[in-house]
């Protein structure tokens, strides 16, 4: 397939697509959707059950188990191979089922924040075209799409019209600079990549400007899909550019290592769960050779011990880890969406939320509402004066009405709202007859309303409002008075207010039009100060985050005073505000130290926000970033967890890992708590399972070298693992200790390994004590009956100790939850299974009565040791 565009004009393209500038008919769009399918990339299509099962084998633990089963089969250890095969099958089925439920939940969650596109369609041939929002997957070839700032391009488009349109194409080319786009009568002679200015490609986003284009390709036919799944020069060019982008990301120039289809930066989830997994896999791969060599050297045994060595390696494996992780995260994400309207788009992001210890937030749109409100109305002496508000509101009211401004300025709306609420009689108190208006001009930075006051017949009043220095330039003031008013305005601006000046001028009534030349010789009336309205729940959210041990840093492009004032109003001490000019030239090490002690960074460009987030991550923090605009995109991608509100621009919602669907910012604290619960579930499973497994492996290796026979048959070891795995599934549904919700939960591999080593040695001590009991109670020797009793006794003790570990290391949670029930079932299996035909088939034998009280003493001492070590560990 060649990607060179056909040399057609836009009109010819529309005709070829059987479309037009007025858009498609609704019926035609429905027919094309049924014919061509939804506009989704191939990777988003739901995998089949067989494919899910095959993909489950890619998990490293499952792959190692399958390899061990093959090794066992090659040496004719059919029993060992069969039991391992059962473990692999159970793990694959459970994981596939968990992923299916997770995908189904995630699909439902995505529907809540589905990215939409603005298309122009018609209900009938004679109907007027109507712009409407539709889900991106419903866009079809021939649709006329409108684009605005922050919009994601829903499909490949040929531009029909554009005004100042620039696109971010980093997701396609790795280039961070926006690319200018414009319509053209003929396609440009640029290369075969993404360099055509008349085309907008799926996967890019609007940086600024607006445009209208016709869809020329959707779904798997887009260049985005071909670049990541097809062949040819385009794919190679895109991958080369992506590799360059990833390299720049490592140097901090790109904010995130992952774009669609590319490599992703390492997150807290990768560093914890995956880090521990690969350490265990290395141990598993080393164990069989070590067991074989030790038995050959000390006992003269050869390959006959291979099944036992394989069983020992399997004993180290937390086979249910993929199932526990998937289930815990999916349950947490579903509960968040149902109870707190928080949508987790990437399941591992929920674990990362639980580990977050620094949340960086943009001010506008997150802590504030991007809506100004009146703070003060001051006369020339600095005293509050309602007349200043009355005149300022009159200017806003009549300027809007007489100048026929298409949309009210936010400052004018704030003044009118304040007048309605604070003036006696509200807006009715503005009893003037309007005459003329000179709307706001960004050059002169003023607006003027001319009114006729009822008690001043024969004269007109000019009400002038605008930038302080511009208004003062038009007032009759002495140098001292001007300096005093300027200082008063500067003090309010430094306090974070947007300050406007108000002045009046009296003129004889006339019919001649008023011009800007009349804005002279004015009388200064006063100043109005406006501030950003804070988000209703921002203060409560910041308090909740601080109570949860999460530090908040504000990264904003606003004035330092404005940012500091918003923080103070929300109860967040701003400290010394640092501007971008002060840190832009610092090396990363110095910026890292500065970021650690600074709460508010002001005047930040998007790349500077991303750099601060990056140096915090490199310092060892797990960072979240909460933003809602195009300018927040680099920081969203640089963080461990990108978070945005539901009303964020499309490109921010797409880049974010977590979307706060509700307006309540306190939902972020609920999301962090849910992440800590999920992380606590995963950490608890790993610590408890691995400590028990590690202790058993030590005991197996020790007994295997000291005893003249194997301490347990390979099939018995594997059945024991199967019973344990079944019981450990309860961890996915366990309740968590409230203490785990009070601080960030970091699952550090070294800490987990220290925990596992300590408690594993305690478990091994209990096993060795059981060996002594068995040696005395059953007189185990070279005869088959004694060996069978030894195997049975240790099998029973193993399951009992694992049941104790499951219960006692869940400190702070008592007997609540499914884990104690599962532990009881595991203990019952250890006691009763040897007495069943299954136990007999596994080579087990009844135990003498004296064994049970003796092993009860061992278990009592072990439980006491667990309780004492658990208290000291906490």
Short mmCIF file of N, CA, C and O in Angstrom, two decimals, residues 54-124:
data_model
loop_
_atom_site.label_atom_id
_atom_site.label_comp_id
_atom_site.label_asym_id
_atom_site.label_seq_id
_atom_site.Cartn_x
_atom_site.Cartn_y
_atom_site.Cartn_z
N UNK A 54 -4.03 -17.89 25.39
CA UNK A 54 -2.66 -17.92 24.87
C UNK A 54 -1.85 -16.76 25.42
O UNK A 54 -0.69 -16.93 25.81
N UNK A 55 -2.46 -15.59 25.51
CA UNK A 55 -1.74 -14.43 26.04
C UNK A 55 -1.40 -14.59 27.51
O UNK A 55 -0.44 -14.01 28.01
N UNK A 56 -2.19 -15.40 28.23
CA UNK A 56 -1.89 -15.64 29.65
C UNK A 56 -0.55 -16.35 29.81
O UNK A 56 0.10 -16.22 30.85
N UNK A 57 -0.16 -17.12 28.80
CA UNK A 57 1.12 -17.83 28.88
C UNK A 57 2.31 -16.89 28.81
O UNK A 57 3.43 -17.28 29.11
N UNK A 58 2.07 -15.64 28.39
CA UNK A 58 3.17 -14.69 28.32
C UNK A 58 3.60 -14.19 29.70
O UNK A 58 4.66 -13.60 29.83
N UNK A 59 2.74 -14.40 30.71
CA UNK A 59 3.15 -14.02 32.06
C UNK A 59 4.41 -14.80 32.43
O UNK A 59 4.50 -16.01 32.21
N UNK A 60 5.43 -14.13 32.99
CA UNK A 60 6.69 -14.82 33.24
C UNK A 60 6.56 -16.03 34.17
O UNK A 60 7.19 -17.07 33.94
N UNK A 61 5.74 -15.93 35.22
CA UNK A 61 5.57 -17.07 36.13
C UNK A 61 4.94 -18.25 35.41
O UNK A 61 5.36 -19.40 35.56
N UNK A 62 3.88 -17.96 34.65
CA UNK A 62 3.21 -19.04 33.92
C UNK A 62 4.15 -19.68 32.90
O UNK A 62 4.16 -20.91 32.73
N UNK A 63 4.94 -18.86 32.23
CA UNK A 63 5.88 -19.39 31.24
C UNK A 63 6.92 -20.30 31.90
O UNK A 63 7.27 -21.36 31.37
N UNK A 64 7.42 -19.88 33.07
CA UNK A 64 8.41 -20.72 33.77
C UNK A 64 7.77 -22.04 34.21
O UNK A 64 8.38 -23.11 34.08
N UNK A 65 6.53 -21.98 34.73
CA UNK A 65 5.85 -23.21 35.14
C UNK A 65 5.66 -24.15 33.94
O UNK A 65 5.87 -25.36 34.05
N UNK A 66 5.25 -23.58 32.81
CA UNK A 66 5.07 -24.42 31.63
C UNK A 66 6.39 -25.06 31.21
O UNK A 66 6.43 -26.24 30.82
N UNK A 67 7.48 -24.32 31.31
CA UNK A 67 8.79 -24.88 30.97
C UNK A 67 9.16 -26.01 31.92
O UNK A 67 9.70 -27.05 31.50
N UNK A 68 8.86 -25.84 33.20
CA UNK A 68 9.16 -26.89 34.17
C UNK A 68 8.31 -28.14 33.89
O UNK A 68 8.78 -29.27 34.09
N UNK A 69 7.07 -27.94 33.45
CA UNK A 69 6.23 -29.10 33.10
C UNK A 69 6.83 -29.86 31.92
O UNK A 69 6.84 -31.10 31.91
N UNK A 70 7.34 -29.12 30.93
CA UNK A 70 7.96 -29.78 29.78
C UNK A 70 9.20 -30.57 30.21
O UNK A 70 9.43 -31.72 29.78
N UNK A 71 10.02 -29.97 31.10
CA UNK A 71 11.21 -30.68 31.59
C UNK A 71 10.81 -31.96 32.32
O UNK A 71 11.43 -33.02 32.14
N UNK A 72 9.77 -31.87 33.15
CA UNK A 72 9.32 -33.07 33.87
C UNK A 72 8.84 -34.14 32.90
O UNK A 72 9.12 -35.33 33.09
N UNK A 73 8.14 -33.74 31.86
CA UNK A 73 7.66 -34.72 30.90
C UNK A 73 8.81 -35.37 30.15
O UNK A 73 8.77 -36.57 29.84
N UNK A 74 9.86 -34.63 29.88
CA UNK A 74 11.00 -35.18 29.14
C UNK A 74 11.72 -36.26 29.92
O UNK A 74 12.33 -37.16 29.33
N UNK A 75 11.68 -36.18 31.26
CA UNK A 75 12.34 -37.21 32.07
C UNK A 75 11.32 -38.21 32.60
O UNK A 75 11.59 -38.93 33.56
N UNK A 76 10.13 -38.23 31.96
CA UNK A 76 9.07 -39.20 32.28
C UNK A 76 8.53 -39.07 33.68
O UNK A 76 7.99 -40.01 34.24
N UNK A 77 8.64 -37.86 34.30
CA UNK A 77 8.01 -37.61 35.60
C UNK A 77 6.59 -37.14 35.32
O UNK A 77 6.26 -35.95 35.46
N UNK A 78 5.75 -38.09 34.93
CA UNK A 78 4.44 -37.74 34.43
C UNK A 78 3.54 -37.15 35.52
O UNK A 78 2.73 -36.25 35.25
N UNK A 79 3.64 -37.64 36.73
CA UNK A 79 2.82 -37.09 37.80
C UNK A 79 3.14 -35.62 38.06
O UNK A 79 2.24 -34.77 38.17
N UNK A 80 4.46 -35.33 38.14
CA UNK A 80 4.88 -33.95 38.34
C UNK A 80 4.42 -33.07 37.18
O UNK A 80 3.88 -31.96 37.38
N UNK A 81 4.60 -33.57 35.96
CA UNK A 81 4.20 -32.79 34.79
C UNK A 81 2.69 -32.54 34.78
O UNK A 81 2.24 -31.44 34.43
N UNK A 82 1.91 -33.57 35.20
CA UNK A 82 0.46 -33.41 35.18
C UNK A 82 0.00 -32.35 36.18
O UNK A 82 -0.85 -31.51 35.88
N UNK A 83 0.56 -32.40 37.40
CA UNK A 83 0.13 -31.43 38.42
C UNK A 83 0.54 -30.02 38.02
O UNK A 83 -0.23 -29.07 38.19
N UNK A 84 1.76 -29.86 37.46
CA UNK A 84 2.17 -28.52 37.02
C UNK A 84 1.26 -28.05 35.89
O UNK A 84 0.89 -26.86 35.84
N UNK A 85 0.89 -28.97 35.01
CA UNK A 85 -0.01 -28.59 33.92
C UNK A 85 -1.35 -28.11 34.48
O UNK A 85 -1.94 -27.15 33.95
N UNK A 86 -1.83 -28.75 35.54
CA UNK A 86 -3.08 -28.30 36.18
C UNK A 86 -2.90 -26.89 36.73
O UNK A 86 -3.77 -26.02 36.58
N UNK A 87 -1.75 -26.65 37.40
CA UNK A 87 -1.48 -25.31 37.93
C UNK A 87 -1.47 -24.27 36.81
O UNK A 87 -2.04 -23.18 36.95
N UNK A 88 -0.82 -24.61 35.70
CA UNK A 88 -0.75 -23.67 34.58
C UNK A 88 -2.14 -23.42 34.03
O UNK A 88 -2.52 -22.27 33.76
N UNK A 89 -2.93 -24.50 33.85
CA UNK A 89 -4.27 -24.34 33.29
C UNK A 89 -5.16 -23.49 34.20
O UNK A 89 -5.87 -22.59 33.73
N UNK A 90 -5.10 -23.78 35.50
CA UNK A 90 -5.91 -23.01 36.45
C UNK A 90 -5.51 -21.54 36.41
O UNK A 90 -6.36 -20.63 36.38
N UNK A 91 -4.19 -21.28 36.42
CA UNK A 91 -3.72 -19.90 36.40
C UNK A 91 -4.16 -19.17 35.13
O UNK A 91 -4.62 -18.03 35.19
N UNK A 92 -4.04 -19.86 33.97
CA UNK A 92 -4.42 -19.23 32.70
C UNK A 92 -5.92 -18.93 32.66
O UNK A 92 -6.35 -17.85 32.24
N UNK A 93 -6.74 -19.91 33.10
CA UNK A 93 -8.19 -19.70 33.06
C UNK A 93 -8.60 -18.57 34.00
O UNK A 93 -9.39 -17.69 33.64
N UNK A 94 -8.03 -18.58 35.22
CA UNK A 94 -8.40 -17.53 36.17
C UNK A 94 -7.95 -16.17 35.68
O UNK A 94 -8.67 -15.17 35.81
N UNK A 95 -6.75 -16.11 35.10
CA UNK A 95 -6.27 -14.81 34.62
C UNK A 95 -7.09 -14.34 33.43
O UNK A 95 -7.44 -13.16 33.34
N UNK A 96 -7.38 -15.24 32.50
CA UNK A 96 -8.19 -14.85 31.35
C UNK A 96 -9.57 -14.37 31.79
O UNK A 96 -10.09 -13.37 31.27
N UNK A 97 -10.16 -15.07 32.76
CA UNK A 97 -11.47 -14.65 33.26
C UNK A 97 -11.38 -13.29 33.95
O UNK A 97 -12.24 -12.43 33.77
N UNK A 98 -10.31 -13.09 34.73
CA UNK A 98 -10.13 -11.79 35.38
C UNK A 98 -9.93 -10.67 34.39
O UNK A 98 -10.48 -9.58 34.54
N UNK A 99 -9.13 -10.94 33.34
CA UNK A 99 -8.91 -9.91 32.33
C UNK A 99 -10.20 -9.62 31.56
O UNK A 99 -10.46 -8.47 31.19
N UNK A 100 -10.99 -10.66 31.33
CA UNK A 100 -12.26 -10.44 30.63
C UNK A 100 -13.17 -9.54 31.45
O UNK A 100 -13.76 -8.58 30.93
N UNK A 101 -13.27 -9.82 32.76
CA UNK A 101 -14.10 -8.97 33.61
C UNK A 101 -13.53 -7.56 33.68
O UNK A 101 -14.26 -6.57 33.67
N UNK A 102 -12.18 -7.47 33.79
CA UNK A 102 -11.55 -6.15 33.85
C UNK A 102 -11.78 -5.37 32.56
O UNK A 102 -12.08 -4.18 32.58
N UNK A 103 -11.63 -6.05 31.41
CA UNK A 103 -11.84 -5.37 30.13
C UNK A 103 -13.29 -4.93 29.98
O UNK A 103 -13.57 -3.85 29.45
N UNK A 104 -14.20 -5.78 30.44
CA UNK A 104 -15.62 -5.41 30.34
C UNK A 104 -15.93 -4.21 31.21
O UNK A 104 -16.64 -3.29 30.80
N UNK A 105 -15.34 -4.19 32.42
CA UNK A 105 -15.53 -3.04 33.30
C UNK A 105 -14.88 -1.80 32.71
O UNK A 105 -15.45 -0.71 32.72
N UNK A 106 -13.66 -1.98 32.18
CA UNK A 106 -12.95 -0.83 31.61
C UNK A 106 -13.69 -0.27 30.40
O UNK A 106 -13.74 0.94 30.20
N UNK A 107 -14.29 -1.16 29.60
CA UNK A 107 -15.05 -0.68 28.45
C UNK A 107 -16.24 0.14 28.91
O UNK A 107 -16.55 1.19 28.33
N UNK A 108 -16.91 -0.32 29.97
CA UNK A 108 -18.01 0.46 30.52
C UNK A 108 -17.55 1.79 31.07
O UNK A 108 -18.22 2.81 30.92
N UNK A 109 -16.37 1.80 31.70
CA UNK A 109 -15.84 3.05 32.24
C UNK A 109 -15.47 4.01 31.12
O UNK A 109 -15.69 5.22 31.22
N UNK A 110 -14.87 3.48 30.05
CA UNK A 110 -14.48 4.34 28.93
C UNK A 110 -15.69 5.02 28.32
O UNK A 110 -15.60 6.15 27.82
N UNK A 111 -16.84 4.34 28.36
CA UNK A 111 -18.03 4.95 27.79
C UNK A 111 -18.40 6.22 28.54
O UNK A 111 -18.99 7.15 27.97
N UNK A 112 -18.06 6.28 29.85
CA UNK A 112 -18.40 7.45 30.64
C UNK A 112 -17.60 8.67 30.23
O UNK A 112 -18.03 9.81 30.42
N UNK A 113 -16.40 8.47 29.71
CA UNK A 113 -15.54 9.59 29.32
C UNK A 113 -15.10 9.43 27.87
O UNK A 113 -14.01 9.82 27.49
N UNK A 114 -15.94 8.82 27.07
CA UNK A 114 -15.56 8.56 25.69
C UNK A 114 -15.25 9.88 24.98
O UNK A 114 -15.99 10.85 25.08
N UNK A 115 -14.15 9.90 24.27
CA UNK A 115 -13.79 11.07 23.49
C UNK A 115 -14.79 11.22 22.35
O UNK A 115 -15.16 10.26 21.70
N UNK A 116 -15.20 12.46 22.14
CA UNK A 116 -16.19 12.72 21.10
C UNK A 116 -15.58 13.58 20.00
O UNK A 116 -14.51 14.17 20.16
N UNK A 117 -16.27 13.64 18.89
CA UNK A 117 -15.87 14.48 17.77
C UNK A 117 -17.08 15.30 17.34
O UNK A 117 -18.23 14.86 17.46
N UNK A 118 -16.81 16.50 16.85
CA UNK A 118 -17.88 17.36 16.35
C UNK A 118 -18.00 17.15 14.85
O UNK A 118 -17.08 17.50 14.09
N UNK A 119 -19.12 16.58 14.41
CA UNK A 119 -19.35 16.32 12.99
C UNK A 119 -20.57 17.12 12.52
O UNK A 119 -21.45 17.46 13.31
N UNK A 120 -20.58 17.42 11.23
CA UNK A 120 -21.72 18.12 10.62
C UNK A 120 -22.53 17.10 9.83
O UNK A 120 -22.00 16.46 8.91
N UNK A 121 -23.79 16.93 10.22
CA UNK A 121 -24.66 15.98 9.53
C UNK A 121 -26.03 16.60 9.30
O UNK A 121 -26.38 17.60 9.92
N UNK A 122 -26.80 15.95 8.40
CA UNK A 122 -28.12 16.43 8.07
C UNK A 122 -29.15 15.32 8.29
O UNK A 122 -28.88 14.15 8.02
N UNK A 123 -30.31 15.71 8.77
CA UNK A 123 -31.37 14.73 9.00
C UNK A 123 -32.01 14.28 7.70
O UNK A 123 -32.50 13.16 7.58
N UNK A 124 -32.03 15.16 6.68
CA UNK A 124 -32.63 14.84 5.39
C UNK A 124 -31.99 15.66 4.30
O UNK A 124 -31.23 16.60 4.55
#
